């Protein structure tokens, strides 16, 4: 918040302290969907090497060709194996099955879950109850050999994919148990102009971050917006 | 988000369309706690008539005297009866019992629940599971004759109470089923310099708004901040 320095003399978020991630290869599982394609576009545009993963290599390649920017396409297993950081942007319906199949390929990788388990009815969106607590916790349970984080939940797929939008001024809440991994994911978010990666807790607090998308959908409906979040005073 | 007008040509939030609430009396149940006292201070400073409610009139009066600004103190039942809008800022432990007792006094009133059901352990804060889904839904279940809304969850009690802080630049997410009531609560938030009341959905989506305070606590710990939210593109 805007406030006198006396209230907060401590150093705020120090972007320079985050690691250099420019050399890391980013895979996007479900990269042919709106959210995945939008993230792949933004990260590739920022100079990151990106591999789009899909169930079939052909569909992934077609999406990659459309994006250009050096983006490659591959089946999900190949994309996972050849990436350092793997963003999971599959539909919630396919979340558990996709991850269970890729346990070996994802071992040792930083996994970034951005899936929002939502239901929809006449009154709009609502959070689904997830047995493990959240999509991110489900991922952590299915991928015990991976470094599972959660991030990139609140991005508008419309804005991500709109090439006429140069900056997306929002904050990306990054959650996880592994401080090095969350730092890398924060740094990845920071690569996209306008975005900041903000550490926002452990995976046990991922549910509400995922579910908040239902509220952003209500905001979007009421205000005809593409709403996102900024964290104040950081 | 900052973006070309073409992306969002629709009117954003129109503060002028919100009702005039300057004449409404605001009660704050649990007004002797940090959050309640902070809200009472900010609203009174903004020119609102405020009554602090507490279990005993004496404690409420002592807190009111400390605040000045014309704030009155009363027992919870009297505060509820004499107010148009009643903010519920009691500890989660006393939430259900306090509201159940005040059903008659709160009938017909706009009730604003700002309670965050959280647990704490060595790893920090986490969301408690609430039978009804959320504190706000519990309030709605216990107060069928009231107009229950949820708002003011993400405010730092430290900043609210710090008289040297003139503005608190954050957004207040307002939830509820009753559009007139949520509009009044939005307008109330707008009275405090720097704050905006943003409609953010129905009460079934209150849980994640309440629980997000656990994430803000993580943010505060990591960044030595008093974090809040801004909604972008609105």
Coordinates of C-alpha atoms in Angstrom, one line a residue:
Chain A
X1 CA 0.0 0.0 0.0
X2 CA 1.1 3.6 -0.5
X3 CA 2.1 4.6 2.9
X4 CA 4.8 6.5 4.8
X5 CA 8.2 4.8 4.8
X6 CA 8.1 4.5 8.5
X7 CA 5.3 1.9 8.3
X8 CA 7.4 -0.3 6.0
X9 CA 11.1 0.5 6.1
X10 CA 12.0 -3.2 5.4
X11 CA 13.1 -4.1 1.9
X12 CA 10.2 -5.2 -0.2
X13 CA 10.4 -7.8 -2.9
X14 CA 13.9 -7.8 -4.4
X15 CA 13.6 -8.9 -8.0
X16 CA 17.4 -8.9 -8.4
X17 CA 17.7 -11.6 -5.8
X18 CA 15.8 -14.1 -8.0
X19 CA 17.8 -16.5 -10.1
X20 CA 18.6 -16.2 -13.8
X21 CA 16.2 -18.5 -15.6
X22 CA 16.8 -17.4 -19.1
X23 CA 18.5 -20.6 -20.1
X24 CA 15.8 -22.9 -18.8
X25 CA 13.5 -24.8 -21.2
X26 CA 9.9 -24.5 -20.3
X27 CA 7.4 -27.2 -21.3
X28 CA 3.7 -26.5 -21.3
X29 CA 1.5 -29.5 -20.9
X30 CA -1.9 -28.8 -22.3
X31 CA -0.2 -26.2 -24.4
X32 CA -2.9 -26.3 -27.1
X33 CA -5.5 -24.9 -24.8
X34 CA -6.2 -21.2 -24.4
X35 CA -4.3 -20.8 -21.1
X36 CA -1.4 -23.0 -22.1
X37 CA -1.0 -21.4 -25.6
X38 CA -1.2 -17.9 -24.0
X39 CA 1.5 -18.8 -21.5
X40 CA 3.7 -20.4 -24.2
X41 CA 3.3 -17.2 -26.3
X42 CA 4.3 -14.9 -23.5
X43 CA 7.2 -16.9 -22.3
X44 CA 8.6 -17.4 -25.8
X45 CA 8.1 -13.7 -26.5
X46 CA 10.2 -13.0 -23.4
X47 CA 13.0 -15.1 -24.9
X48 CA 12.4 -18.4 -23.1
X49 CA 12.8 -21.7 -25.0
X50 CA 9.3 -23.3 -24.9
X51 CA 8.0 -26.7 -25.8
X52 CA 4.3 -27.1 -26.2
X53 CA 3.1 -30.5 -25.1
X54 CA -0.2 -32.2 -26.1
X55 CA -1.6 -35.7 -26.3
X56 CA -0.5 -36.0 -29.9
X57 CA 2.8 -34.5 -31.3
X58 CA 0.9 -33.4 -34.4
X59 CA -1.5 -31.1 -32.5
X60 CA 1.3 -29.7 -30.4
X61 CA 3.4 -29.0 -33.5
X62 CA 0.5 -27.2 -35.2
X63 CA 0.1 -25.0 -32.1
X64 CA 3.8 -24.4 -32.0
X65 CA 3.9 -23.5 -35.7
X66 CA 1.1 -21.0 -35.2
X67 CA 3.0 -19.3 -32.4
X68 CA 6.4 -19.1 -34.1
X69 CA 9.1 -17.6 -31.8
X70 CA 11.1 -20.8 -31.9
X71 CA 8.4 -22.7 -30.0
X72 CA 8.5 -26.5 -30.5
X73 CA 5.8 -29.0 -30.2
X74 CA 5.9 -32.6 -28.9
X75 CA 3.7 -35.2 -27.2
X76 CA 3.3 -34.5 -23.4
X77 CA 5.9 -37.1 -22.4
X78 CA 8.6 -35.7 -24.7
X79 CA 7.8 -32.2 -23.7
X80 CA 8.1 -33.1 -20.0
X81 CA 11.4 -35.0 -20.6
X82 CA 13.1 -32.2 -22.5
X83 CA 12.1 -29.4 -20.2
X84 CA 13.5 -28.0 -17.0
X85 CA 10.3 -26.4 -15.9
X86 CA 7.0 -28.0 -16.8
X87 CA 3.8 -25.9 -16.6
X88 CA 0.6 -28.0 -16.2
X89 CA -2.2 -26.3 -18.0
X90 CA -4.4 -29.3 -18.8
X91 CA -8.2 -29.2 -18.2
X92 CA -9.0 -30.2 -14.6
X93 CA -10.8 -33.3 -15.9
X94 CA -7.6 -34.7 -17.3
X95 CA -5.3 -33.5 -14.5
X96 CA -4.9 -36.6 -12.4
X97 CA -4.6 -39.0 -15.3
X98 CA -2.1 -36.9 -17.3
X99 CA 0.2 -36.4 -14.3
X100 CA 0.0 -40.1 -13.2
X101 CA 1.2 -41.1 -16.6
X102 CA 4.1 -38.7 -16.6
X103 CA 5.6 -39.5 -13.2
X104 CA 8.8 -40.8 -14.6
X105 CA 9.3 -38.0 -17.1
X106 CA 8.6 -35.4 -14.5
X107 CA 10.9 -36.8 -11.9
X108 CA 13.4 -34.1 -10.7
X109 CA 11.6 -31.4 -12.7
X110 CA 10.1 -28.2 -11.4
X111 CA 6.3 -28.7 -12.0
X112 CA 4.1 -25.5 -12.1
X113 CA 0.5 -26.3 -11.6
X114 CA -1.8 -23.6 -12.9
X115 CA -5.1 -25.6 -13.0
X116 CA -8.2 -24.2 -11.4
X117 CA -10.8 -26.8 -10.5
X118 CA -14.1 -25.0 -11.2
X119 CA -17.7 -25.9 -11.9
X120 CA -20.1 -23.7 -13.8
X121 CA -23.9 -23.4 -13.6
X122 CA -26.5 -20.7 -14.3
X123 CA -25.1 -18.6 -11.5
X124 CA -21.6 -18.6 -12.8
X125 CA -18.4 -20.3 -11.6
X126 CA -17.8 -22.0 -8.3
X127 CA -14.9 -23.9 -6.7
X128 CA -15.0 -27.7 -6.9
X129 CA -14.1 -29.8 -3.9
X130 CA -10.8 -31.6 -4.5
X131 CA -10.0 -34.7 -2.5
X132 CA -6.4 -33.8 -2.0
X133 CA -7.3 -30.1 -1.1
X134 CA -6.3 -28.5 -4.4
X135 CA -5.1 -29.3 -7.9
X136 CA -1.6 -28.5 -6.8
X137 CA -1.7 -30.9 -3.8
X138 CA -3.1 -33.5 -6.1
X139 CA -0.1 -33.0 -8.4
X140 CA 2.3 -33.2 -5.4
X141 CA 0.6 -36.5 -4.3
X142 CA 0.9 -38.0 -7.8
X143 CA 4.5 -36.7 -8.4
X144 CA 6.5 -37.4 -5.3
X145 CA 9.8 -37.2 -7.2
X146 CA 9.0 -33.7 -8.7
X147 CA 9.3 -30.3 -7.2
X148 CA 5.7 -29.2 -7.4
X149 CA 4.8 -25.5 -7.2
X150 CA 1.6 -23.7 -8.1
X151 CA 1.4 -20.4 -10.1
X152 CA -0.1 -18.6 -13.0
X153 CA -3.7 -19.1 -11.9
X154 CA -5.2 -15.6 -12.4
X155 CA -4.1 -14.8 -15.9
X156 CA -6.6 -13.9 -18.5
X157 CA -6.2 -16.2 -21.5
X158 CA -7.6 -13.5 -23.7
X159 CA -4.9 -11.0 -22.7
X160 CA -2.2 -13.6 -22.8
X161 CA -3.0 -14.5 -26.4
X162 CA -3.6 -10.9 -27.6
X163 CA -0.5 -10.0 -29.5
X164 CA -1.5 -6.3 -29.4
X165 CA -1.1 -6.3 -25.6
X166 CA 2.6 -5.6 -24.7
X167 CA 2.4 -5.7 -20.9
X168 CA 0.2 -7.6 -18.5
X169 CA 0.4 -5.7 -15.3
X170 CA -0.5 -8.4 -12.7
X171 CA 1.1 -10.4 -10.0
X172 CA 1.6 -14.1 -10.1
X173 CA 1.2 -15.8 -6.8
X174 CA 3.7 -18.6 -6.5
X175 CA 3.2 -21.4 -3.9
X176 CA 5.3 -24.4 -2.9
X177 CA 7.4 -26.1 -0.2
X178 CA 10.8 -25.8 -2.0
X179 CA 12.2 -22.3 -1.7
X180 CA 14.7 -22.7 -4.6
X181 CA 11.9 -24.0 -6.9
X182 CA 9.5 -21.2 -6.0
X183 CA 12.2 -18.7 -6.6
X184 CA 12.8 -20.1 -10.1
X185 CA 9.1 -19.9 -10.8
X186 CA 8.9 -16.3 -9.5
X187 CA 11.8 -15.5 -11.8
X188 CA 10.0 -17.1 -14.7
X189 CA 6.9 -14.9 -14.0
X190 CA 9.2 -11.9 -13.8
X191 CA 10.3 -12.5 -17.4
X192 CA 7.0 -11.5 -18.8
X193 CA 6.7 -7.7 -19.0
X194 CA 4.4 -6.3 -16.3
X195 CA 4.3 -9.5 -14.2
X196 CA 5.8 -10.1 -10.8
X197 CA 6.2 -13.5 -9.2
X198 CA 5.3 -13.2 -5.5
X199 CA 5.8 -16.0 -3.0
X200 CA 2.4 -16.7 -1.4
X201 CA 2.7 -19.7 0.8
X202 CA 2.8 -23.4 0.9
X203 CA 0.7 -25.8 -1.2
X204 CA -1.8 -26.4 1.6
X205 CA -2.9 -22.8 0.9
X206 CA -3.2 -23.4 -2.9
X207 CA -6.9 -24.2 -2.8
X208 CA -8.1 -20.6 -2.3
X209 CA -5.7 -19.3 -4.9
X210 CA -7.1 -21.7 -7.5
X211 CA -10.7 -21.1 -6.4
X212 CA -10.3 -17.3 -6.5
X213 CA -10.6 -17.6 -10.3
X214 CA -14.4 -18.0 -9.6
X215 CA -14.4 -14.6 -8.1
X216 CA -12.4 -13.1 -10.9
X217 CA -15.0 -14.5 -13.3
X218 CA -17.7 -12.7 -11.3
X219 CA -15.6 -9.5 -11.5
X220 CA -15.2 -9.9 -15.2
X221 CA -18.9 -10.3 -15.7
X222 CA -19.9 -7.4 -13.6
X223 CA -17.3 -5.0 -14.9
X224 CA -16.7 -6.3 -18.4
X225 CA -13.0 -6.7 -17.5
X226 CA -10.1 -9.1 -17.7
X227 CA -9.4 -8.9 -14.0
X228 CA -6.2 -9.9 -12.3
X229 CA -4.5 -9.3 -9.0
X230 CA -1.8 -6.9 -7.7
X231 CA -0.4 -7.5 -4.2
X232 CA 0.0 -4.1 -2.5
X233 CA 2.9 -3.1 -0.3
X234 CA 5.3 -5.6 -1.9
Chain B
X1 CA -4.4 -4.2 -16.4
X2 CA -2.8 -1.4 -18.4
X3 CA -3.8 -2.2 -21.9
X4 CA -5.0 -0.7 -25.2
X5 CA -8.5 0.6 -25.0
X6 CA -9.6 -1.8 -27.7
X7 CA -9.2 -4.7 -25.3
X8 CA -11.6 -3.1 -22.8
X9 CA -13.8 -0.4 -24.3
X10 CA -16.6 -1.2 -21.8
X11 CA -17.1 1.1 -18.8
X12 CA -15.1 -0.1 -15.8
X13 CA -16.3 0.3 -12.3
X14 CA -18.5 3.4 -12.0
X15 CA -18.1 4.7 -8.5
X16 CA -20.6 7.4 -9.1
X17 CA -23.3 4.8 -9.6
X18 CA -22.9 3.6 -6.0
X19 CA -25.5 4.9 -3.5
X20 CA -24.9 7.6 -1.0
X21 CA -24.3 5.9 2.3
X22 CA -23.0 8.9 4.3
X23 CA -26.2 9.0 6.5
X24 CA -26.1 5.3 7.5
X25 CA -25.1 4.2 10.9
X26 CA -22.5 1.5 11.0
X27 CA -22.2 -1.0 13.9
X28 CA -19.1 -3.0 14.4
X29 CA -19.6 -6.2 16.4
X30 CA -16.3 -7.2 17.9
X31 CA -15.3 -3.6 17.6
X32 CA -12.9 -3.9 20.5
X33 CA -10.6 -6.3 18.5
X34 CA -7.8 -5.0 16.3
X35 CA -9.7 -5.5 13.0
X36 CA -13.0 -4.1 14.3
X37 CA -11.4 -1.1 16.0
X38 CA -9.4 -0.4 12.9
X39 CA -12.5 -0.4 10.7
X40 CA -14.4 1.7 13.2
X41 CA -11.6 4.3 13.2
X42 CA -11.4 4.4 9.4
X43 CA -15.1 4.7 8.9
X44 CA -15.6 7.3 11.6
X45 CA -12.6 9.3 10.2
X46 CA -14.4 9.2 6.8
X47 CA -17.5 10.8 8.5
X48 CA -19.6 7.8 9.1
X49 CA -21.6 7.4 12.3
X50 CA -20.1 4.4 14.1
X51 CA -21.2 2.3 17.0
X52 CA -18.7 -0.2 18.5
X53 CA -20.3 -3.3 19.8
X54 CA -18.9 -5.6 22.4
X55 CA -20.1 -8.2 24.9
X56 CA -20.2 -5.6 27.6
X57 CA -21.2 -2.0 27.0
X58 CA -18.3 -0.8 29.3
X59 CA -15.6 -2.3 27.1
X60 CA -17.3 -1.0 24.0
X61 CA -17.5 2.5 25.5
X62 CA -13.8 2.4 26.5
X63 CA -12.8 1.6 23.0
X64 CA -15.1 4.2 21.6
X65 CA -13.8 6.9 23.9
X66 CA -10.2 6.0 22.8
X67 CA -11.2 6.5 19.2
X68 CA -13.1 9.7 19.6
X69 CA -14.5 11.0 16.3
X70 CA -18.1 10.6 17.6
X71 CA -17.8 6.9 17.9
X72 CA -20.3 5.4 20.4
X73 CA -20.0 2.2 22.4
X74 CA -22.7 -0.3 23.3
X75 CA -23.3 -4.0 24.0
X76 CA -23.6 -6.0 20.8
X77 CA -27.4 -6.2 20.8
X78 CA -27.8 -2.5 21.1
X79 CA -25.1 -1.8 18.5
X80 CA -26.9 -4.2 16.1
X81 CA -30.4 -2.6 16.8
X82 CA -29.2 1.0 16.4
X83 CA -27.2 0.4 13.2
X84 CA -28.2 0.2 9.5
X85 CA -25.1 -1.8 8.5
X86 CA -23.5 -4.2 10.9
X87 CA -20.0 -5.3 10.4
X88 CA -19.2 -8.7 12.0
X89 CA -15.6 -8.6 13.2
X90 CA -15.7 -11.1 16.1
X91 CA -13.2 -13.9 16.4
X92 CA -14.1 -17.0 14.4
X93 CA -14.5 -18.9 17.7
X94 CA -17.4 -16.7 18.8
X95 CA -18.9 -16.2 15.3
X96 CA -21.8 -18.7 15.3
X97 CA -22.8 -18.1 18.9
X98 CA -22.7 -14.3 18.6
X99 CA -24.8 -14.2 15.5
X100 CA -27.3 -16.8 16.7
X101 CA -28.0 -14.6 19.7
X102 CA -28.6 -11.5 17.6
X103 CA -30.9 -12.9 15.0
X104 CA -33.8 -10.6 16.0
X105 CA -31.6 -7.5 16.3
X106 CA -30.1 -8.1 13.0
X107 CA -33.3 -8.8 11.1
X108 CA -33.6 -6.5 8.1
X109 CA -30.1 -5.1 8.5
X110 CA -27.2 -5.3 6.1
X111 CA -24.7 -7.6 7.7
X112 CA -21.1 -7.5 6.5
X113 CA -19.1 -10.5 7.6
X114 CA -15.3 -10.0 7.5
X115 CA -14.3 -13.0 9.6
X116 CA -11.5 -15.2 8.3
X117 CA -11.6 -18.8 9.7
X118 CA -7.9 -19.6 10.0
X119 CA -5.8 -22.0 12.0
X120 CA -2.1 -21.4 12.9
X121 CA 0.7 -23.8 13.4
X122 CA 4.5 -23.8 13.1
X123 CA 4.3 -23.5 9.3
X124 CA 2.0 -20.4 9.5
X125 CA -1.7 -19.9 8.8
X126 CA -4.1 -22.2 7.0
X127 CA -7.8 -22.1 6.1
X128 CA -10.1 -24.0 8.5
X129 CA -12.8 -26.1 7.0
X130 CA -16.2 -24.6 7.7
X131 CA -19.3 -26.8 7.8
X132 CA -21.4 -24.2 5.9
X133 CA -18.6 -23.5 3.4
X134 CA -17.5 -20.1 4.8
X135 CA -18.0 -17.8 7.7
X136 CA -20.3 -15.7 5.4
X137 CA -22.4 -18.7 4.6
X138 CA -22.6 -19.6 8.2
X139 CA -23.8 -16.0 8.9
X140 CA -26.4 -16.3 6.1
X141 CA -27.6 -19.6 7.6
X142 CA -28.0 -18.2 11.1
X143 CA -29.5 -14.9 9.9
X144 CA -32.2 -15.7 7.4
X145 CA -33.9 -12.4 8.0
X146 CA -30.8 -10.3 7.4
X147 CA -29.1 -9.2 4.1
X148 CA -25.8 -10.9 4.6
X149 CA -22.7 -9.8 2.6
X150 CA -19.0 -10.5 3.0
X151 CA -16.3 -7.8 2.7
X152 CA -13.2 -6.2 4.4
X153 CA -11.3 -9.5 4.7
X154 CA -7.9 -8.4 3.5
X155 CA -7.2 -5.2 5.5
X156 CA -4.2 -5.0 7.6
X157 CA -5.3 -4.2 11.2
X158 CA -1.9 -2.5 11.7
X159 CA -2.5 -0.1 8.8
X160 CA -6.2 0.4 9.7
X161 CA -5.2 1.5 13.2
X162 CA -2.1 3.6 12.3
X163 CA -3.3 7.2 12.5
X164 CA -0.2 8.4 10.5
X165 CA -1.5 6.4 7.5
X166 CA -3.8 8.7 5.5
X167 CA -4.7 6.4 2.6
X168 CA -5.0 2.6 2.3
X169 CA -4.7 1.8 -1.3
X170 CA -6.4 -1.6 -1.6
X171 CA -9.6 -3.1 -3.0
X172 CA -12.3 -4.5 -0.9
X173 CA -14.0 -7.6 -2.4
X174 CA -17.7 -7.5 -1.7
X175 CA -19.8 -10.7 -2.0
X176 CA -23.5 -11.3 -1.6
X177 CA -26.7 -12.3 -3.3
X178 CA -28.5 -9.0 -2.8
X179 CA -27.3 -6.5 -5.4
X180 CA -28.6 -3.5 -3.5
X181 CA -26.9 -4.6 -0.3
X182 CA -23.6 -5.3 -2.0
X183 CA -23.8 -1.9 -3.7
X184 CA -24.2 -0.2 -0.3
X185 CA -21.3 -2.2 1.1
X186 CA -19.1 -1.2 -1.9
X187 CA -20.1 2.4 -1.3
X188 CA -19.1 2.1 2.3
X189 CA -15.7 0.8 1.4
X190 CA -15.3 3.6 -1.1
X191 CA -15.7 6.1 1.7
X192 CA -12.3 5.2 3.1
X193 CA -9.5 7.0 1.2
X194 CA -7.7 4.7 -1.2
X195 CA -10.2 1.9 -0.9
X196 CA -12.5 0.7 -3.6
X197 CA -15.4 -1.7 -3.1
X198 CA -15.5 -4.3 -5.9
X199 CA -18.3 -6.8 -6.4
X200 CA -16.7 -10.2 -6.4
X201 CA -19.4 -12.8 -6.6
X202 CA -22.0 -14.7 -4.5
X203 CA -21.6 -16.1 -1.0
X204 CA -20.8 -19.5 -2.3
X205 CA -17.5 -18.1 -3.4
X206 CA -16.7 -16.5 -0.1
X207 CA -14.6 -19.3 1.3
X208 CA -11.6 -18.6 -0.9
X209 CA -11.8 -14.8 -0.2
X210 CA -11.7 -15.5 3.5
X211 CA -9.0 -18.2 3.2
X212 CA -6.8 -16.0 1.0
X213 CA -5.8 -14.2 4.2
X214 CA -3.5 -17.2 4.9
X215 CA -1.7 -16.4 1.7
X216 CA -1.4 -12.7 2.6
X217 CA 0.1 -13.7 5.9
X218 CA 2.7 -15.7 4.0
X219 CA 3.4 -12.7 1.8
X220 CA 3.7 -10.5 4.9
X221 CA 6.2 -12.9 6.5
X222 CA 8.4 -13.2 3.3
X223 CA 8.4 -9.5 2.4
X224 CA 7.9 -7.8 5.7
X225 CA 4.8 -6.2 4.3
X226 CA 1.2 -5.4 5.1
X227 CA -0.1 -6.9 1.9
X228 CA -3.5 -6.3 0.4
X229 CA -5.1 -6.8 -3.0
X230 CA -5.8 -4.6 -6.0
X231 CA -8.0 -5.9 -8.8
X232 CA -6.5 -5.0 -12.1
X233 CA -8.5 -3.8 -15.2
X234 CA -11.4 -2.5 -13.0

